[in-house]
Tab-separated table of C-alpha atoms and ligand atoms in Angstrom:
chain	number	residue	atom	x	y	z
A	264	MET	CA	-21.513	6.034	-27.741
A	265	THR	CA	-22.371	5.350	-24.122
A	266	LYS	CA	-24.441	6.794	-21.340
A	267	SER	CA	-22.803	8.011	-18.017
A	268	SER	CA	-24.548	7.372	-14.755
A	269	LYS	CA	-25.673	10.977	-14.989
A	270	GLY	CA	-27.209	10.162	-18.265
A	271	LYS	CA	-24.818	12.365	-20.354
A	272	THR	CA	-24.044	10.660	-23.710
A	273	ARG	CA	-20.294	10.011	-24.064
A	274	ILE	CA	-18.350	9.084	-27.286
A	275	LYS	CA	-16.016	6.169	-26.904
A	276	ARG	CA	-12.862	5.912	-28.729
A	277	VAL	CA	-9.884	3.340	-29.182
A	278	VAL	CA	-6.169	3.670	-28.319
A	279	GLU	CA	-4.070	0.719	-29.267
A	280	ARG	CA	-1.722	-0.893	-26.668
A	281	ASP	CA	1.212	0.098	-28.869
A	282	ASP	CA	0.450	3.790	-28.278
A	283	PHE	CA	0.046	3.634	-24.552
A	284	GLN	CA	3.636	4.750	-24.132
A	285	THR	CA	2.736	7.857	-26.216
A	286	PHE	CA	-0.323	8.542	-24.006
A	287	LEU	CA	2.056	8.465	-20.909
A	288	ASP	CA	4.615	10.793	-22.681
A	289	VAL	CA	1.874	13.148	-23.536
A	290	LEU	CA	0.852	13.375	-19.871
A	291	VAL	CA	4.478	14.054	-19.016
A	292	GLU	CA	4.819	16.825	-21.807
A	293	LYS	CA	1.779	18.536	-20.257
A	294	GLY	CA	3.612	18.754	-16.892
A	295	TYR	CA	2.211	15.777	-14.929
A	296	ARG	CA	4.238	13.419	-12.726
A	297	LEU	CA	2.948	10.033	-13.529
A	298	ILE	CA	1.842	7.919	-10.440
A	299	GLY	CA	0.605	4.393	-11.114
A	300	PRO	CA	0.633	0.806	-10.117
A	301	THR	CA	3.999	-1.009	-9.899
A	302	VAL	CA	5.373	-4.108	-8.332
A	303	ARG	CA	7.243	-3.302	-5.201
A	304	ASP	CA	7.863	-5.710	-2.267
A	305	ASN	CA	5.877	-8.428	-3.804
A	306	THR	CA	2.733	-6.305	-3.831
A	307	VAL	CA	1.362	-3.650	-6.265
A	308	THR	CA	1.697	-0.210	-4.722
A	309	TYR	CA	1.228	3.335	-6.318
A	310	GLU	CA	4.425	4.876	-7.104
A	311	GLU	CA	6.059	7.260	-9.612
A	312	ILE	CA	6.275	5.624	-12.918
A	313	ALA	CA	8.059	6.624	-16.237
A	314	SER	CA	7.006	3.997	-18.758
A	315	VAL	CA	4.568	1.189	-19.534
A	316	SER	CA	7.341	-1.211	-18.356
A	317	ASP	CA	6.988	0.106	-14.818
A	318	LEU	CA	3.407	-1.128	-14.703
A	319	PRO	CA	2.613	-4.735	-13.246
A	320	VAL	CA	2.537	-6.041	-16.926
A	321	GLY	CA	1.438	-9.629	-16.979
A	322	TYR	CA	0.846	-9.844	-13.376
A	323	THR	CA	-2.348	-10.946	-11.728
A	324	ASP	CA	-3.013	-11.219	-7.865
A	325	GLU	CA	-4.882	-13.646	-5.682
A	326	GLN	CA	-6.409	-12.144	-2.660
A	327	GLU	CA	-8.396	-13.714	0.313
A	328	LYS	CA	-8.992	-12.609	3.789
A	329	GLY	CA	-5.521	-12.118	5.263
A	330	THR	CA	-3.833	-13.363	1.986
A	331	TYR	CA	-2.285	-11.451	-1.022
A	332	ARG	CA	-0.007	-13.150	-3.685
A	333	LEU	CA	1.113	-11.843	-6.884
A	334	GLN	CA	1.780	-14.262	-9.919
A	335	LYS	CA	2.782	-13.758	-13.274
A	336	GLY	CA	0.318	-14.698	-15.984
A	337	ASP	CA	0.690	-15.675	-19.560
A	338	LYS	CA	-0.867	-12.453	-20.952
A	339	PRO	CA	0.860	-9.092	-21.041
A	340	ILE	CA	-2.216	-7.320	-19.829
A	341	LEU	CA	-1.181	-3.771	-18.077
A	342	PHE	CA	-3.929	-3.646	-15.644
A	343	GLY	CA	-4.593	-7.281	-14.586
A	344	CYS	CA	-3.848	-6.708	-10.998
A	345	GLY	CA	-6.527	-5.657	-8.653
A	346	LEU	CA	-6.025	-3.284	-5.556
A	347	GLY	CA	-2.987	-3.554	-3.429
A	348	PRO	CA	-2.334	-2.039	-0.031
A	349	HIS	CA	-1.987	1.411	-0.911
A	350	SER	CA	-4.846	3.692	-2.035
A	351	TRP	CA	-4.527	7.295	-3.607
A	352	LYS	CA	-5.082	8.904	-0.381
A	353	LYS	CA	-1.191	8.531	0.023
A	354	TYR	CA	-1.027	11.442	-2.446
A	355	LEU	CA	-4.178	13.430	-1.895
A	356	TYR	CA	-3.893	13.049	2.016
A	357	PRO	CA	-0.311	12.245	2.723
A	358	ALA	CA	0.324	10.126	5.898
A	359	SER	CA	2.632	12.734	7.236
A	360	VAL	CA	2.501	16.512	6.594
A	361	ARG	CA	4.489	19.236	8.445
A	362	LEU	CA	2.075	22.140	9.290
A	363	TRP	CA	4.388	24.636	10.593
A	364	ARG	CA	7.875	25.424	11.832
A	365	ALA	CA	8.865	27.664	14.766
A	366	ARG	CA	12.475	29.175	15.345
A	367	ARG	CA	13.356	30.814	18.684
A	368	MET	CA	14.239	34.566	18.073
A	369	GLU	CA	15.190	37.279	20.626
A	370	GLY	CA	11.977	37.771	22.811
A	371	GLY	CA	9.973	35.005	21.225
A	372	PHE	CA	9.375	32.521	18.365
A	373	ASP	CA	8.985	33.010	14.676
A	374	VAL	CA	6.289	30.666	13.530
A	375	GLN	CA	6.131	29.844	9.798
A	376	SER	CA	3.174	27.897	8.355
A	377	GLU	CA	4.337	25.296	5.804
A	378	ALA	CA	3.502	26.421	2.196
A	379	HIS	CA	2.589	23.254	0.209
A	380	VAL	CA	3.101	23.657	-3.535
A	381	PRO	CA	1.894	20.394	-4.946
A	382	ASP	CA	2.942	18.888	-8.194
A	383	ARG	CA	0.530	18.129	-10.931
A	384	LEU	CA	-0.091	14.463	-10.679
A	385	ALA	CA	-1.594	12.081	-13.202
A	386	LEU	CA	-2.954	9.140	-11.466
A	387	ILE	CA	-3.013	6.184	-13.761
A	388	GLY	CA	-5.149	3.315	-13.093
A	389	VAL	CA	-7.812	4.613	-10.640
A	390	ARG	CA	-10.566	1.967	-10.193
A	391	ALA	CA	-14.230	2.867	-9.951
A	392	CYS	CA	-14.426	2.112	-6.019
A	393	GLU	CA	-11.590	4.433	-5.620
A	394	LEU	CA	-13.206	7.162	-7.659
A	395	HIS	CA	-15.898	6.933	-5.066
A	396	ALA	CA	-13.390	6.783	-2.302
A	397	ILE	CA	-11.897	10.141	-3.531
A	398	GLU	CA	-15.238	11.534	-3.803
A	399	THR	CA	-15.847	10.532	-0.248
A	400	GLN	CA	-12.644	12.188	0.990
A	401	ASP	CA	-13.582	15.335	-1.111
A	402	GLN	CA	-16.785	15.534	1.092
A	403	VAL	CA	-14.704	15.196	4.249
A	404	PHE	CA	-12.061	17.615	3.312
A	405	THR	CA	-13.630	20.309	0.854
A	406	ASP	CA	-17.402	20.105	1.149
A	407	GLY	CA	-17.927	20.890	4.958
A	408	THR	CA	-17.795	23.971	7.089
A	409	TYR	CA	-13.863	23.702	7.002
A	410	THR	CA	-11.515	22.960	4.168
A	411	ASP	CA	-8.312	21.223	4.372
A	412	PRO	CA	-5.886	23.373	2.214
A	413	THR	CA	-3.314	20.679	1.731
A	414	TYR	CA	-5.916	18.226	0.373
A	415	GLN	CA	-7.602	20.829	-1.775
A	416	ALA	CA	-4.417	22.270	-3.268
A	417	GLN	CA	-3.356	18.732	-4.322
A	418	ARG	CA	-6.931	17.773	-5.454
A	419	GLU	CA	-6.992	20.468	-7.851
A	420	LYS	CA	-3.766	19.319	-9.571
A	421	VAL	CA	-4.639	15.820	-10.373
A	422	PHE	CA	-5.570	14.211	-13.727
A	423	ILE	CA	-7.486	10.797	-13.279
A	424	VAL	CA	-7.070	8.161	-15.588
A	425	ALA	CA	-9.599	5.458	-14.506
A	426	VAL	CA	-9.574	1.812	-15.460
A	427	ASN	CA	-12.618	-0.351	-15.463
A	428	CYS	CA	-11.772	-3.545	-13.832
A	429	GLY	CA	-11.285	-6.465	-16.077
A	430	ARG	CA	-10.357	-9.045	-13.302
A	431	VAL	CA	-12.404	-9.231	-10.079
A	432	GLY	CA	-10.668	-9.810	-6.683
A	433	LYS	CA	-11.939	-12.335	-4.218
A	434	THR	CA	-12.143	-9.746	-1.485
A	435	CYS	CA	-14.214	-7.164	-3.802
A	436	PHE	CA	-17.846	-6.265	-3.211
A	437	CYS	CA	-18.207	-3.040	-5.114
A	438	THR	CA	-21.417	-4.193	-6.938
A	439	SER	CA	-23.072	-4.343	-3.398
A	440	MET	CA	-22.007	-0.740	-2.493
A	441	ASN	CA	-22.984	0.520	-6.104
A	442	THR	CA	-19.369	1.636	-6.647
A	443	GLY	CA	-18.037	-0.296	-9.506
A	444	PRO	CA	-16.656	-2.137	-11.452
A	445	GLN	CA	-17.442	0.590	-14.091
A	446	ALA	CA	-16.115	4.121	-13.444
A	447	ALA	CA	-19.324	6.430	-13.815
A	448	SER	CA	-17.814	9.761	-13.215
A	449	GLY	CA	-15.031	11.599	-11.389
A	450	PHE	CA	-12.402	10.882	-14.129
A	451	ASP	CA	-10.691	12.738	-16.957
A	452	LEU	CA	-10.239	9.557	-18.928
A	453	ALA	CA	-11.722	6.009	-18.312
A	454	LEU	CA	-10.174	2.992	-20.057
A	455	THR	CA	-11.301	-0.525	-20.558
A	456	GLU	CA	-8.506	-2.838	-21.394
A	457	VAL	CA	-9.279	-5.485	-24.134
A	458	PHE	CA	-7.018	-8.291	-24.844
A	459	GLU	CA	-7.865	-10.585	-27.717
A	460	SER	CA	-5.841	-13.425	-29.399
A	461	ASN	CA	-4.643	-11.005	-32.204
A	462	ARG	CA	-5.284	-7.525	-30.665
A	463	HIS	CA	-4.596	-5.497	-27.553
A	464	TYR	CA	-6.317	-2.158	-27.165
A	465	PHE	CA	-8.142	0.315	-24.755
A	466	VAL	CA	-11.659	1.594	-25.350
A	467	VAL	CA	-11.417	5.135	-23.890
A	468	GLU	CA	-14.316	7.385	-22.363
A	469	THR	CA	-13.737	11.005	-21.935
A	470	GLY	CA	-14.901	12.638	-18.617
A	471	SER	CA	-13.574	16.250	-18.925
A	472	ASP	CA	-12.331	18.848	-21.351
A	473	ALA	CA	-8.657	17.945	-19.887
A	474	GLY	CA	-9.118	14.464	-20.625
A	475	ALA	CA	-10.460	15.324	-24.363
A	476	GLU	CA	-7.176	17.299	-24.902
A	477	VAL	CA	-4.944	14.687	-23.796
A	478	LEU	CA	-6.869	12.122	-25.906
A	479	SER	CA	-6.669	14.348	-29.111
A	480	ALA	CA	-2.858	14.331	-28.808
A	481	ILE	CA	-2.468	10.658	-29.205
A	482	PRO	CA	-3.485	8.323	-31.896
A	483	ASN	CA	-7.021	7.045	-31.775
A	484	HIS	CA	-10.033	6.240	-33.658
A	485	PRO	CA	-13.790	6.209	-33.040
A	486	ALA	CA	-14.614	2.993	-31.301
A	487	THR	CA	-16.669	0.419	-33.634
A	488	ASP	CA	-19.669	-1.374	-32.337
A	489	ASP	CA	-17.631	-4.433	-31.666
A	490	GLU	CA	-14.996	-2.837	-29.828
A	491	ILE	CA	-17.676	-1.181	-27.634
A	492	ARG	CA	-19.238	-4.609	-27.098
A	493	ALA	CA	-15.906	-6.207	-26.266
A	494	GLY	CA	-15.154	-3.415	-23.743
A	495	GLU	CA	-18.650	-3.803	-22.159
A	496	SER	CA	-18.244	-7.460	-21.924
A	497	VAL	CA	-15.121	-7.215	-19.953
A	498	ILE	CA	-16.837	-5.097	-17.390
A	499	ALA	CA	-20.035	-7.432	-17.345
A	500	GLU	CA	-17.818	-10.388	-16.731
A	501	THR	CA	-16.233	-8.645	-13.750
A	502	ALA	CA	-19.423	-7.763	-12.280
A	503	ALA	CA	-20.737	-11.293	-12.735
A	504	HIS	CA	-17.952	-12.702	-10.851
A	505	MET	CA	-17.722	-10.297	-7.937
A	506	GLY	CA	-15.654	-12.120	-4.990
A	507	ARG	CA	-18.007	-11.013	-2.121
A	508	SER	CA	-21.323	-9.240	-1.338
A	509	MET	CA	-22.713	-7.250	1.436
A	510	ASP	CA	-26.617	-6.821	1.944
A	511	ILE	CA	-26.813	-3.264	2.643
A	512	SER	CA	-30.595	-2.852	3.012
A	513	GLY	CA	-31.522	-1.408	6.463
A	514	LEU	CA	-27.771	-1.682	7.404
A	515	LYS	CA	-27.757	1.529	9.203
A	516	ALA	CA	-30.660	0.752	11.397
A	517	LEU	CA	-29.165	-2.724	12.141
A	518	LEU	CA	-25.808	-1.259	13.384
A	519	TYR	CA	-27.634	1.355	15.433
A	520	ALA	CA	-29.716	-1.347	17.019
A	521	SER	CA	-26.747	-3.818	17.557
A	522	TYR	CA	-24.754	-1.878	20.122
A	523	ASP	CA	-24.691	-4.740	22.721
A	524	TYR	CA	-24.708	-7.731	20.376
A	525	PRO	CA	-22.440	-10.574	21.587
A	526	GLN	CA	-20.974	-10.609	18.026
A	527	TRP	CA	-18.972	-7.567	19.011
A	528	ASP	CA	-17.291	-9.939	21.873
A	529	ASN	CA	-16.666	-12.516	19.051
A	530	VAL	CA	-14.776	-10.109	16.734
A	531	ALA	CA	-13.011	-8.617	19.681
A	532	ALA	CA	-11.523	-11.819	20.523
A	533	ARG	CA	-9.975	-12.079	17.199
A	534	CYS	CA	-9.151	-8.370	16.287
A	535	MET	CA	-5.376	-7.336	17.283
A	536	THR	CA	-6.319	-3.682	17.024
A	537	CYS	CA	-3.347	-3.173	14.618
A	538	GLY	CA	-5.113	-0.750	12.818
A	539	ASN	CA	-4.193	-2.072	9.336
A	540	CYS	CA	-7.878	-1.970	8.049
A	541	THR	CA	-7.828	1.772	8.718
A	542	MET	CA	-4.593	2.343	7.273
A	543	VAL	CA	-5.425	0.499	3.958
A	544	CYS	CA	-9.027	1.796	3.769
A	545	PRO	CA	-9.096	4.481	1.003
A	546	THR	CA	-11.848	6.521	2.862
A	547	CYS	CA	-10.440	6.381	6.532
A	548	PHE	CA	-9.295	10.000	7.278
A	549	CYS	CA	-8.422	10.157	10.902
A	550	SER	CA	-5.292	12.091	12.090
A	551	THR	CA	-3.373	13.259	15.058
A	552	VAL	CA	-1.099	16.091	15.596
A	553	GLU	CA	2.429	15.764	16.949
A	554	ASP	CA	4.796	18.565	17.979
A	555	VAL	CA	8.506	17.953	17.899
A	556	THR	CA	11.544	20.079	19.087
A	557	ASP	CA	15.019	19.735	18.597
A	558	LEU	CA	17.491	19.025	21.663
A	559	THR	CA	18.312	22.703	22.152
A	560	GLY	CA	14.706	23.858	22.275
A	561	ASP	CA	15.382	26.284	19.603
A	562	THR	CA	13.173	25.012	16.788
A	563	ALA	CA	9.884	23.171	16.981
A	564	GLU	CA	7.499	21.638	14.167
A	565	ARG	CA	3.939	20.408	14.105
A	566	TRP	CA	3.183	17.409	12.014
A	567	ARG	CA	-0.295	15.936	11.077
A	568	LYS	CA	0.009	12.290	10.810
A	569	TRP	CA	-2.503	9.591	9.982
A	570	ASP	CA	-3.980	7.948	12.973
A	571	SER	CA	-6.409	5.132	13.739
A	572	CYS	CA	-9.505	4.670	15.793
A	573	PHE	CA	-8.016	1.173	16.771
A	574	THR	CA	-5.243	2.910	19.068
A	575	MET	CA	-5.905	3.541	22.661
A	576	ASP	CA	-4.465	7.034	22.275
A	577	PHE	CA	-6.971	7.976	19.672
A	578	SER	CA	-9.885	8.410	22.111
A	579	TYR	CA	-7.606	9.303	25.034
A	580	ILE	CA	-9.177	12.475	26.860
A	581	VAL	CA	-8.409	13.784	30.396
A	582	GLY	CA	-6.861	10.677	32.104
A	583	GLY	CA	-8.279	7.851	30.202
A	584	SER	CA	-9.382	6.219	26.724
A	585	ILE	CA	-13.054	6.286	26.033
A	586	ARG	CA	-12.647	3.202	23.782
A	587	SER	CA	-10.410	1.097	25.883
A	588	SER	CA	-11.412	-2.363	24.691
A	589	ALA	CA	-10.908	-3.977	21.192
A	590	LYS	CA	-14.756	-4.543	21.122
A	591	SER	CA	-15.446	-0.910	21.625
A	592	ARG	CA	-12.783	0.173	18.908
A	593	TYR	CA	-13.971	-2.526	16.413
A	594	ARG	CA	-17.477	-1.514	16.869
A	595	GLN	CA	-16.729	2.265	16.467
A	596	TRP	CA	-14.951	1.593	13.217
A	597	MET	CA	-17.721	-0.654	11.638
A	598	THR	CA	-20.457	1.494	12.794
A	599	HIS	CA	-18.933	4.656	11.602
A	600	LYS	CA	-18.138	2.973	8.238
A	601	LEU	CA	-21.442	1.609	7.709
A	602	ALA	CA	-23.925	3.619	9.690
A	603	THR	CA	-22.904	7.152	11.205
A	604	TRP	CA	-20.711	7.942	8.151
A	605	ILE	CA	-24.306	8.157	6.397
A	606	ASP	CA	-25.544	10.608	9.032
A	607	GLN	CA	-22.482	12.700	8.776
A	608	PHE	CA	-21.846	12.662	5.063
A	609	GLY	CA	-24.850	11.220	3.453
A	610	THR	CA	-23.032	8.271	2.065
A	611	SER	CA	-21.612	4.976	3.272
A	612	GLY	CA	-17.864	5.186	4.428
A	613	CYS	CA	-17.278	1.931	2.664
A	614	VAL	CA	-16.974	1.709	-1.147
A	615	GLY	CA	-16.295	-2.185	-1.296
A	616	CYS	CA	-12.681	-2.255	-2.129
A	617	GLY	CA	-11.955	-5.256	0.027
A	618	ARG	CA	-8.594	-4.061	1.217
A	619	CYS	CA	-9.537	-4.280	4.789
A	620	ILE	CA	-10.355	-8.060	4.332
A	621	THR	CA	-7.345	-8.820	2.418
A	622	TRP	CA	-4.818	-6.949	4.772
A	623	CYS	CA	-6.374	-7.957	8.159
A	624	PRO	CA	-3.367	-10.123	9.679
A	625	VAL	CA	-6.246	-12.394	11.304
A	626	GLY	CA	-8.623	-12.251	8.531
A	627	ILE	CA	-11.660	-10.510	9.820
A	628	ASP	CA	-14.026	-9.833	6.931
A	629	ILE	CA	-16.376	-6.971	7.108
A	630	THR	CA	-18.752	-8.711	4.919
A	631	GLU	CA	-18.942	-11.876	7.273
A	632	GLU	CA	-19.287	-9.533	10.282
A	633	VAL	CA	-22.442	-7.944	8.741
A	634	ARG	CA	-23.842	-11.316	8.027
A	635	ALA	CA	-23.198	-12.280	11.524
A	636	MET	CA	-24.992	-9.100	12.954
A	637	ARG	CA	-27.929	-9.992	10.537
A	638	ALA	CA	-28.170	-13.433	11.900
A	639	GLU	CA	-27.989	-12.337	15.554
A	640	SER	CA	-30.637	-9.608	14.937
A	641	LYS	CA	-33.048	-12.510	13.587
A	642	SER	CA	-32.189	-15.071	16.153
A	643	LYS	CA	-32.276	-12.578	19.240
A	644	PRO	CA	-34.191	-9.620	18.198
A	645	ASP	CA	-33.701	-8.121	21.574
A	646	ALA	CA	-30.143	-8.781	21.828
A	647	GLY	CA	-28.630	-5.612	20.614
A	648	MET	CA	-31.156	-3.193	21.915
A	649	GLY	CA	-29.560	-2.028	25.200
A	650	ARG	CA	-28.656	1.329	23.969
A	651	LYS	CA	-31.924	1.755	22.257
A	652	LYS	CA	-33.821	0.802	25.249
A	653	LYS	CA	-31.598	3.013	27.657
A	654	HIS	CA	-32.120	5.833	25.191
A	655	GLU	CA	-35.935	5.454	24.981
A	656	ASN	CA	-35.919	5.338	28.910
A	657	ALA	CA	-33.997	8.598	29.200
B	912	SF4	S1	-9.779	-5.826	12.126
B	912	SF4	FE1	-7.969	-6.735	11.624
B	912	SF4	S2	-6.823	-5.403	10.458
B	912	SF4	FE2	-8.410	-4.168	11.689
B	912	SF4	S3	-7.537	-3.681	13.714
B	912	SF4	FE3	-8.620	-5.746	13.883
B	912	SF4	S4	-6.909	-7.226	13.550
B	912	SF4	FE4	-6.118	-5.335	12.665
B	913	SF4	S1	-14.049	-0.436	5.030
B	913	SF4	FE1	-12.854	-2.021	4.133
B	913	SF4	S2	-13.937	-2.446	2.046
B	913	SF4	FE2	-14.914	-0.726	2.855
B	913	SF4	S3	-13.636	1.044	1.833
B	913	SF4	FE3	-12.641	0.557	3.794
B	913	SF4	S4	-11.022	-0.912	3.220
B	913	SF4	FE4	-12.545	-1.051	1.520
């Protein structure tokens, strides 16, 4: 047995690797489309899968700032790869959604809202930091004054199979953000993959009634003390070798005080404002709306699409962009992630997944930027106080 983060005692069971296909088959029999990690375009992305062989069996990845490389290892581990460029928001909050269609009729237009009927999805291999990212987007889309109906409808139809990380990425810093590497809540089933010289199995924790029902349909047995210890040591080993760290103590105050720090000029000199960091980030949620018409003007459509605070258009109002410089856009992004998000939603907007570090084409590293801000704050305590002083004098 084990205790979850909420103190609830959970019983652990074991599923052998040889029964993993049966596990996937049971989910399909229950009407779920399986979405999981698979190798595509030399990366691991989240796509529809049908069998164990679609998983990145035996692959590992090497990640560093601005660098991602897949390689084939010598062990047939199913979940040996870390995070790729895709996150689950691809399915819960799609990059492009049609909101309505209008057709010209006699005397006007007939406008029809798009009825989204989501599939039941089983998300296979959701990591602990990603569970926190989903929880963060739940707050944005379903917990506030307004609910996003498309997000909510899909969210209600997912079955989540979490996987505790057994290998750490060099750009990960989930331990700093208290989001991993062990899944604590928000899943239906959580797996820890254990690969030994003569055995390959999963220690399974149940997080919901739906999870218990699926587990009861596949061969399993109660975990022994040795099996539980083996699973725990996989997670402990991962936590002990975390690739990066970020000191989050007083971070919100630091960023609020750093508005005029010269370090923003330093990062702006490197940032290409490509927006990659926002596209790969599992919590970023900004969108724009585009209207399109056909050439005859008889039909029109409105689409919601992912947008990024790194584009000029994003802050364009009445004749100009509010954030016209790279400096102002990077500052907006990082300050929102690590400071204003806390005021808005009560949590950090960063879960420490490291994707923005890996996929930044020029290798800008949010953990290094925080360190640089701290150093600047210590060496020039008044350097970033412009806004505060103006504010105080106002
Ligand atoms: S920080 Fe990197 S990924 Fe983000 S906009 Fe700048 S160059 Fe692109
Ligand atoms: S800011 Fe970077 S490290 Fe943090 S959640 Fe987003 S992509 Fe991951």
